[in-house]
Amino acid sequence: MTETTSRADAARFLETAEGRLKDLAIAAQQADWVNATYITPDTDALSARATSRFISETLDLAKRSTEFAEGSLDEELRRKFKLLRLLLPLVGPSDPVESEELTRRVTAMQGAYAKGHHTLVGEREPRDLQGLSHVLEESRDPARLVDAWAGWHRIGRSIRPDFERYVELANRGAGELGFADMGVMWRSKYDMEPEAFAREVDRLWESVRPLYEALHAYVRHRLVAVYGADVVDPRGPIPIHLLGNMWAQSWDGIYPILVPPGTEAGFDLTRILVARGTTPTDLVRYAERFFESLGLGTLPPTFWERSMFVRPRDREVVCHASAWNIDFAEDLRIKMCIEITDEDFRTIHHELGHSYYQRAYSGQSFLFRDSAHDGFHEAVGDTVALSVTPEYLAKIGLLSDVPPDTGDLGLLLRRALEKIAFLPFGLVVDRWRWEVFSGAVSPSEYNPRWWDLRRRYQGVVPPGERSADEFDPGAKYHVAANTPYMRYFLAHILQFQFHRALVRAMGDSGPLHRASIYGSKEAGRRLKTMMELGQRREWPDALEAITGERRMEATGLLEYFRPLQRWLEEQNRSIPTGW
Ligand code: X8Z
Ligand code: ZN
């Protein structure tokens, strides 16, 4: 065979494959959407079956693609073949019975998570995750906090049997594609060797660790003041149920007890939104208008008709927020159980970041319709949300005037409780799953190892001993739903890198925490250039398009928080750090 015919054959193979995969992906997404917004045994079965068909076809095509000699192909085709093997976050064995068992079990885990609830001591009605999360934010009674935390974590037990079998079957699928295990497959998606990626993550973590440790020491000191040294060890890890969030993945829920008098932000966005009678749709409109101000257009009418913004009263749904592009073109939707809060205001920006990204790369061919790497997808909406500054809120009429800059420290502390507190959690979830997939951690060690890592990186401990049959990782959505998590760690670094590049490109040389890209067509143009690339090029090219840099760096994050870091060092001078 001549080189030209083999190139033509490969191109033809890929064209057919992309058409076929797109059809199956749409069918799977339609079934998944109905399932996620109306969980019944039938929609579970429909979703599991459609996903299994999509997986089987991908596996088959990926295996057949090895017939084409890569050496004779140009860069674009070679990249497509590579992406074909990495397309899915889940692969099962080629045996159709086992493949369907795998998707059935993942659907079951996600359903068990979605339906989780717990009745607190002294209450009659069970609470769902949102209801239990309110308790963690608002209560200062350690016994009630433990009840809410442990009550939710009980769902891990019911997820465990499915999880064990899922690890086995997913590893077999990854093996058929030539990966040592599923964790290696996940780490292969970053245009570098999987081991190099793991080192890259460590490098980034080391660069932010001192800031995390300073925040940890400060927060622990305040918690000792609130709860006493018999509840919080002044030199030890922090009991997780005191941090205002089910996973202690962000601590801004307890901001009111952490902020020193005189440095408060000076306004409470949740209160303002509620007082104005803001509806969930209004909240989404605010976010849409921000993206529109960047020159990125408005969302299509079907977005408003087909999205789910509120938890329906009459059926079970997956409340965890997500953004979908059902037809890989204009059928954009989000699914969320919106509450009128500052936190959900930010989450809506996060979700619309996904929507605008999906639309931007819809001009690429099917295998390139994704973000440069998954951290980019998670970073865009958060980058925009960093521009929700007091000045911006005043501009759009949510604040009557801009609060004085004495509130800057309070605002920065709040942002750090959200973003810096997240970093080690963002790292730990997949450090743990990588070990699980590789077999380094066996099922009997699942839970102890989870807590080893959380103690080591986050400096948190569970309330009391966890018994051997608990499965606490299963009480986190992404573990139950098979969603890789390192993307969020990367996004928390990248969003500050993006933010800095965009505000400097606008000619703003002031402090990063005061800068907003609202209304900047130049910022919008850069974002769009990066997003339109999809994953056509390796991610350093996309990073360069927006920042001019080719390496992920935490320098933007460190610059953003520098005033806070100085202040924390001051506060921490005579108190213990580390655990
Ligand atoms: O899952 C999400 C988004 C949907 S992609 C709401 N996030 C992570 C989480 O909730 O654990 C955003 C931040 C981290
Ligand atoms: Zn997201």
XYZ file of C-alpha atoms and ligand atoms in Angstrom:
594
model
C 0.000 0.000 0.000
C 1.321 3.463 -0.856
C 1.581 6.173 1.773
C -1.162 8.251 0.158
C -3.689 5.453 0.135
C -2.944 4.625 3.727
C -3.424 8.275 4.671
C -6.664 8.369 2.722
C -7.799 5.123 4.365
C -7.030 6.481 7.792
C -8.866 9.718 7.073
C -11.876 7.782 5.811
C -11.824 5.495 8.841
C -11.775 8.469 11.180
C -14.525 10.277 9.365
C -16.825 7.261 9.631
C -15.787 6.694 13.239
C -16.499 10.288 14.219
C -19.963 10.181 12.643
C -20.800 6.912 14.345
C -19.461 8.024 17.738
C -21.319 11.289 17.590
C -24.628 9.488 16.993
C -24.024 7.084 19.865
C -22.828 9.877 22.168
C -25.991 11.873 21.476
C -28.141 8.806 22.196
C -26.250 8.215 25.467
C -26.562 11.853 26.516
C -30.301 11.911 25.804
C -30.794 8.838 27.970
C -28.483 10.217 30.684
C -30.296 13.544 30.747
C -33.683 11.908 31.240
C -32.193 9.636 33.884
C -30.476 12.468 35.776
C -33.652 14.575 35.793
C -36.062 11.709 36.515
C -34.488 8.727 38.255
C -36.559 5.551 37.876
C -35.594 1.892 37.314
C -36.491 2.366 33.638
C -34.417 5.479 33.060
C -31.545 3.770 34.927
C -31.753 0.890 32.462
C -32.043 3.163 29.412
C -29.053 5.204 30.455
C -26.885 2.193 31.329
C -27.684 0.521 28.017
C -27.059 3.583 25.844
C -23.761 4.337 27.611
C -22.649 0.747 27.315
C -23.307 0.815 23.569
C -21.276 3.991 23.194
C -18.406 2.487 25.190
C -18.395 -0.768 23.209
C -18.286 1.020 19.887
C -15.476 3.317 21.062
C -13.475 0.365 22.305
C -13.978 -1.459 19.039
C -12.955 1.547 16.932
C -9.958 2.283 19.144
C -8.738 -1.293 18.719
C -9.238 -1.220 14.964
C -7.360 2.071 14.716
C -4.099 0.291 15.542
C -4.128 -1.071 11.947
C -3.038 2.311 10.654
C 0.677 2.947 10.649
C 0.998 6.195 12.575
C 4.322 7.078 10.974
C 2.687 7.878 7.658
C 0.067 10.196 9.109
C 0.030 13.929 9.553
C -0.278 15.594 12.924
C -4.050 16.075 12.827
C -4.841 12.437 12.097
C -2.313 11.181 14.620
C -3.892 13.352 17.278
C -7.332 12.017 16.420
C -6.172 8.424 16.797
C -4.641 9.267 20.133
C -7.803 11.019 21.336
C -9.979 8.145 20.195
C -8.263 5.907 22.739
C -8.725 8.531 25.445
C -12.212 9.682 24.576
C -14.084 8.170 27.497
C -13.757 8.611 31.252
C -15.014 5.041 31.564
C -14.305 1.955 29.482
C -15.542 -1.523 30.134
C -14.527 -4.968 28.920
C -15.462 -5.850 25.339
C -17.744 -8.602 26.650
C -21.189 -6.964 26.269
C -22.585 -8.581 29.406
C -19.735 -7.257 31.525
C -19.788 -3.898 29.834
C -23.443 -3.475 30.653
C -22.863 -4.642 34.197
C -20.297 -1.873 34.562
C -22.568 0.916 33.320
C -25.445 -0.474 35.398
C -23.297 -0.310 38.513
C -22.138 3.238 37.827
C -25.758 4.301 37.275
C -26.678 2.584 40.545
C -23.909 4.378 42.478
C -24.931 7.737 41.074
C -28.601 7.010 41.865
C -27.831 5.941 45.434
C -25.897 9.156 45.928
C -28.678 11.290 44.423
C -31.307 9.721 46.670
C -29.236 9.907 49.880
C -30.871 11.424 52.950
C -30.700 11.348 56.717
C -33.017 12.258 59.584
C -31.282 14.281 62.283
C -31.778 13.609 65.974
C -34.814 15.586 67.119
C -36.213 16.062 63.602
C -39.006 14.185 61.819
C -38.359 14.868 58.158
C -35.294 13.392 56.452
C -32.903 15.933 54.947
C -31.172 15.586 51.588
C -27.580 16.668 50.945
C -28.525 20.326 50.598
C -30.501 20.216 53.841
C -27.628 18.551 55.710
C -25.176 21.039 54.215
C -27.189 23.916 55.680
C -26.698 22.398 59.117
C -22.933 22.184 58.594
C -22.842 25.853 57.667
C -25.148 27.208 60.309
C -24.956 25.084 63.442
C -22.273 25.625 66.107
C -23.345 22.593 68.135
C -20.664 19.887 67.693
C -23.129 17.035 68.351
C -25.527 18.265 65.675
C -22.632 18.799 63.258
C -21.420 15.237 63.788
C -24.972 13.951 63.242
C -25.245 15.789 59.902
C -21.764 14.775 58.763
C -21.943 11.117 59.772
C -25.562 10.785 58.643
C -24.666 11.741 55.105
C -21.535 9.591 55.079
C -23.627 6.492 55.776
C -24.522 6.375 52.061
C -20.946 5.311 51.344
C -21.725 1.855 52.712
C -24.419 1.175 50.109
C -22.110 2.335 47.313
C -19.156 0.190 48.291
C -20.082 -3.188 46.678
C -20.769 -1.532 43.314
C -17.578 0.475 43.624
C -15.376 -2.583 44.155
C -16.748 -4.335 41.098
C -16.578 -1.107 39.066
C -12.844 -0.838 39.782
C -12.338 -4.370 38.547
C -14.358 -3.978 35.343
C -13.094 -0.497 34.474
C -9.505 -1.700 34.876
C -10.215 -4.561 32.524
C -11.565 -2.099 29.944
C -8.527 0.157 30.321
C -6.330 -2.923 29.934
C -7.958 -3.800 26.627
C -6.939 -0.365 25.374
C -3.364 -0.963 26.445
C -3.302 1.034 29.695
C -1.924 -0.513 32.872
C -5.075 0.526 34.741
C -7.847 3.117 34.707
C -5.793 5.638 36.715
C -3.014 5.502 34.112
C -5.644 6.052 31.428
C -6.937 9.151 33.248
C -3.403 10.503 33.674
C -2.678 9.986 29.975
C -4.991 12.799 28.933
C -2.557 15.651 29.514
C -0.250 15.548 26.505
C 2.612 14.208 28.625
C 3.663 10.908 30.133
C 1.374 9.815 32.978
C 4.261 9.812 35.498
C 5.325 13.282 34.377
C 1.785 14.480 34.941
C 1.784 13.140 38.506
C 5.051 15.016 39.135
C 3.603 18.179 37.601
C 0.705 18.063 40.024
C 3.127 17.666 42.953
C 5.166 20.621 41.748
C 2.086 22.823 41.635
C 0.955 21.666 45.062
C 4.358 22.402 46.602
C 4.179 25.943 45.289
C 0.907 26.657 47.101
C 1.377 24.518 50.202
C 2.837 27.290 52.418
C -0.214 29.452 51.754
C -2.535 26.547 52.587
C -0.660 25.859 55.810
C -0.911 29.505 56.840
C -4.661 29.478 56.234
C -5.043 26.183 58.090
C -3.194 27.534 61.143
C -5.266 30.699 61.238
C -8.581 28.839 60.877
C -7.650 26.269 63.503
C -6.748 29.045 65.930
C -10.164 30.683 65.451
C -11.941 27.337 65.842
C -10.139 26.720 69.131
C -11.537 30.078 70.273
C -15.072 29.083 69.259
C -15.178 25.422 70.358
C -12.399 25.114 72.948
C -9.189 23.086 73.001
C -11.013 19.921 74.024
C -12.868 19.915 70.666
C -10.075 21.296 68.479
C -6.473 20.289 69.165
C -4.489 23.548 68.807
C -1.588 21.651 67.198
C -3.397 18.839 65.414
C -5.542 18.289 62.357
C -8.955 19.990 62.302
C -12.092 17.891 62.911
C -13.759 17.907 59.528
C -17.334 18.565 60.670
C -16.402 22.018 61.993
C -15.365 23.456 58.630
C -18.792 24.287 57.231
C -18.847 21.887 54.272
C -19.574 18.155 53.943
C -16.097 17.398 52.560
C -14.274 20.421 54.016
C -13.461 21.181 50.377
C -14.146 24.851 50.944
C -14.521 26.650 54.223
C -16.337 29.836 53.267
C -19.488 28.446 54.926
C -18.019 29.425 58.312
C -16.620 32.765 57.176
C -18.760 34.620 59.770
C -16.870 32.991 62.663
C -13.464 33.413 61.036
C -13.420 37.022 59.942
C -11.835 39.391 62.459
C -14.027 42.375 63.440
C -13.312 45.459 61.373
C -12.200 43.612 58.261
C -15.593 42.293 57.102
C -16.394 42.475 53.418
C -19.164 44.949 54.237
C -21.981 43.256 52.350
C -23.715 39.896 52.178
C -24.657 38.956 48.628
C -26.990 36.142 49.719
C -29.019 38.589 51.815
C -29.152 41.117 49.005
C -30.310 38.543 46.453
C -32.979 37.139 48.758
C -34.210 40.610 49.769
C -34.667 41.553 46.124
C -36.792 38.472 45.456
C -34.275 37.130 42.921
C -35.485 33.942 41.205
C -33.270 31.074 39.977
C -33.816 32.223 36.384
C -32.798 35.788 37.323
C -29.592 34.381 38.794
C -28.772 32.560 35.557
C -29.552 35.753 33.595
C -26.987 37.698 35.605
C -24.317 35.174 34.654
C -25.398 35.130 31.013
C -25.158 38.922 30.882
C -21.577 38.713 32.128
C -20.564 36.400 29.294
C -22.504 38.587 26.879
C -20.535 41.620 28.068
C -17.371 39.818 26.922
C -18.772 39.572 23.403
C -19.611 35.871 23.725
C -23.298 36.218 22.843
C -26.446 35.058 24.584
C -27.630 31.516 25.191
C -30.114 29.912 22.755
C -33.870 29.854 23.586
C -33.720 26.068 24.059
C -31.261 26.588 26.925
C -34.030 28.332 28.864
C -36.697 25.832 27.828
C -34.769 22.618 28.502
C -32.480 23.325 31.460
C -33.361 22.245 34.991
C -32.831 25.115 37.469
C -34.789 23.927 40.500
C -35.259 20.651 42.304
C -38.596 19.175 41.205
C -40.916 18.256 44.090
C -42.309 15.102 42.580
C -39.321 12.997 41.607
C -35.714 12.065 42.339
C -33.020 13.895 40.352
C -29.236 14.258 40.372
C -28.872 17.667 42.025
C -25.106 17.948 41.586
C -24.652 20.838 39.128
C -23.608 20.015 35.555
C -23.578 21.499 32.055
C -24.572 19.516 28.980
C -24.380 19.895 25.245
C -26.773 17.205 24.112
C -26.249 17.476 20.344
C -22.651 18.793 20.386
C -23.959 21.961 18.707
C -26.580 24.368 20.057
C -28.572 22.218 22.492
C -26.867 23.597 25.607
C -28.383 22.975 29.029
C -27.523 23.121 32.693
C -28.926 20.992 35.465
C -28.815 22.393 38.966
C -30.925 22.694 42.116
C -30.405 26.422 42.499
C -30.675 28.100 45.872
C -30.580 31.876 46.117
C -27.120 32.195 47.641
C -23.765 33.770 46.959
C -22.340 30.258 46.476
C -24.860 29.260 43.821
C -24.415 32.624 42.114
C -20.772 31.630 41.618
C -21.625 28.047 40.659
C -23.895 29.322 37.866
C -20.950 31.247 36.404
C -18.959 28.018 36.671
C -21.610 26.065 34.753
C -22.058 28.703 32.057
C -18.290 28.599 31.567
C -18.814 25.007 30.432
C -21.710 26.034 28.161
C -19.788 28.806 26.406
C -16.752 26.556 26.036
C -18.896 23.775 24.517
C -20.399 26.181 22.058
C -17.022 27.685 21.135
C -15.489 24.363 20.095
C -18.577 23.021 18.335
C -16.986 24.130 15.049
C -14.223 21.520 15.467
C -14.616 17.943 14.256
C -16.076 15.520 16.786
C -12.882 14.198 18.379
C -11.628 17.733 18.982
C -14.816 18.910 20.703
C -13.469 19.123 24.213
C -11.331 21.495 26.237
C -7.529 21.676 25.916
C -7.441 19.476 29.023
C -10.205 18.961 31.543
C -8.794 21.576 33.946
C -9.422 24.199 31.260
C -13.096 23.255 31.103
C -13.424 23.689 34.843
C -11.469 26.948 34.919
C -13.334 29.175 32.464
C -16.487 29.850 34.485
C -14.463 30.248 37.673
C -12.232 32.781 35.921
C -15.312 34.816 35.082
C -16.613 34.474 38.655
C -13.327 35.937 39.971
C -14.467 39.135 38.268
C -17.599 39.309 40.431
C -16.032 42.091 42.514
C -17.816 44.719 44.646
C -17.254 47.238 41.827
C -18.948 44.880 39.394
C -21.863 44.267 41.767
C -22.279 48.035 42.124
C -22.162 48.459 38.351
C -25.021 46.018 37.803
C -27.055 47.538 40.634
C -26.770 44.764 43.227
C -24.823 47.020 45.596
C -25.867 50.634 46.050
C -22.270 51.762 46.470
C -18.798 50.252 46.426
C -17.729 49.306 49.970
C -14.501 50.890 51.309
C -11.237 49.025 50.794
C -11.045 48.168 54.509
C -13.256 45.270 53.386
C -10.589 43.914 51.019
C -9.048 41.677 53.624
C -12.406 40.150 54.483
C -13.098 39.540 50.793
C -9.689 37.976 50.261
C -10.128 35.765 53.300
C -13.476 34.630 51.982
C -11.989 33.852 48.567
C -9.138 31.948 50.223
C -11.598 29.909 52.280
C -13.199 28.943 49.005
C -10.163 28.539 46.727
C -7.078 27.849 48.874
C -8.890 25.477 51.224
C -9.933 23.523 48.130
C -6.444 22.780 46.802
C -5.426 19.742 48.882
C -8.902 18.260 48.597
C -8.746 18.682 44.824
C -5.509 16.736 44.908
C -6.442 13.996 47.335
C -9.532 12.558 45.628
C -7.586 11.259 42.646
C -4.354 10.558 44.513
C -6.570 8.082 46.341
C -8.333 6.798 43.210
C -5.044 6.384 41.338
C -3.878 4.092 44.140
C -7.192 2.229 44.091
C -7.070 1.625 40.338
C -3.431 0.553 40.428
C -4.204 -1.984 43.144
C -1.750 -0.351 45.554
C -4.712 -0.008 47.916
C -6.935 -3.046 48.362
C -10.645 -2.850 49.265
C -10.011 -3.411 52.970
C -7.697 -0.382 52.908
C -10.019 1.918 50.957
C -11.273 3.864 53.935
C -8.131 3.965 56.111
C -6.069 5.128 53.153
C -8.636 7.821 52.319
C -8.203 9.260 55.787
C -4.388 8.925 55.722
C -4.286 11.086 52.637
C -6.802 13.585 53.914
C -4.911 13.983 57.139
C -1.589 14.339 55.383
C -2.610 16.838 52.690
C -5.605 18.648 54.165
C -4.816 18.364 57.853
C -8.339 17.189 58.688
C -9.671 14.182 60.617
C -13.121 12.578 60.813
C -15.201 13.003 63.964
C -14.122 9.875 65.823
C -13.034 6.456 64.607
C -14.424 5.277 61.269
C -15.362 1.624 61.311
C -14.000 -0.785 58.722
C -17.283 -1.060 56.809
C -17.601 2.668 56.146
C -16.786 3.874 52.646
C -16.369 7.619 53.019
C -15.055 8.367 49.498
C -18.463 7.174 48.222
C -20.062 10.144 49.984
C -18.453 12.433 47.382
C -20.376 12.831 44.126
C -17.472 12.413 41.718
C -16.404 9.109 43.262
C -19.923 7.695 43.046
C -20.385 9.075 39.519
C -16.971 8.150 38.059
C -15.912 11.736 37.345
C -12.153 12.365 37.419
C -11.276 15.032 39.974
C -7.725 16.286 39.356
C -9.297 18.677 36.829
C -10.562 20.823 39.717
C -7.144 21.068 41.324
C -5.718 22.216 37.989
C -8.624 24.607 37.458
C -8.005 26.244 40.818
C -4.468 27.070 39.682
C -5.356 27.914 36.085
C -8.215 30.307 36.833
C -5.811 32.717 38.534
C -3.328 32.369 35.690
C -6.145 33.191 33.232
C -7.459 36.033 35.405
C -4.069 37.691 35.673
C -3.410 37.391 31.933
C -6.825 38.787 31.018
C -6.756 41.781 33.350
C -3.202 42.669 32.357
C -4.211 42.390 28.680
C -6.933 44.957 29.419
C -4.236 47.308 30.661
C -5.220 47.012 34.339
C -2.059 46.922 36.451
C -3.764 47.176 39.864
C -4.241 44.496 42.523
C -5.677 41.321 41.024
C -8.429 40.875 43.592
C -9.977 44.214 42.607
C -9.837 43.676 38.869
C -12.825 42.617 36.794
C -12.958 41.656 33.132
C -16.644 42.623 32.960
C -17.366 44.337 29.648
C -13.891 43.703 28.207
C -14.046 42.625 24.578
C -10.286 42.027 24.613
C -10.627 39.538 27.489
C -13.542 37.922 25.668
C -11.561 37.671 22.462
C -8.684 35.875 24.197
C -11.005 33.479 25.958
C -12.769 32.744 22.707
C -9.540 32.135 20.780
C -8.509 29.605 23.403
C -11.938 27.936 23.637
C -12.443 27.636 19.876
C -9.333 25.467 19.635
C -11.113 22.741 21.563
C -8.558 19.972 21.918
C -7.324 20.334 18.359
C -3.894 21.320 19.688
C -1.920 20.241 22.741
C -2.886 22.184 25.849
C 0.290 24.347 26.090
C -0.807 25.946 22.781
C -4.193 26.787 24.274
C -2.579 28.136 27.431
C -0.304 30.281 25.309
C -3.270 31.634 23.355
C -4.768 33.081 26.496
C -1.759 33.820 28.719
C 1.340 33.831 26.519
C 2.752 31.127 28.819
C 3.182 27.413 28.110
C 3.411 26.053 31.642
C 0.781 25.907 34.365
C 2.003 28.119 37.199
C 0.579 29.142 40.576
C 2.201 32.594 40.359
C -1.134 34.225 39.437
C -2.764 32.663 42.483
C 0.080 33.708 44.760
C 0.018 37.262 43.450
C -3.758 37.437 43.913
C -3.526 36.379 47.556
C -0.279 38.164 48.477
C -1.949 40.800 50.715
C -3.759 38.031 52.581
C -0.652 35.882 52.875
C 1.208 38.779 54.520
C -1.664 39.356 56.891
C -1.847 35.648 57.776
C 1.872 35.565 58.521
C 1.303 38.466 60.899
C -1.646 36.742 62.595
C 0.169 33.429 62.860
C 3.355 34.755 64.408
C 2.649 33.399 67.868
C 0.460 30.410 67.069
C 1.365 26.875 65.986
C 1.328 25.874 62.302
C 1.278 22.372 60.798
C -0.343 19.263 62.253
O -18.462 19.473 40.583
C -18.228 20.659 40.476
C -19.081 21.523 39.546
C -19.617 20.768 38.407
S -18.421 20.356 37.220
C -20.246 22.093 40.319
N -17.242 21.223 41.226
C -16.423 20.446 42.152
C -17.227 19.939 43.333
O -18.361 20.400 43.534
O -16.713 19.090 44.068
C -16.834 22.618 41.188
C -15.777 22.767 42.237
C -15.347 21.389 42.609
Zn -17.576 22.001 36.263
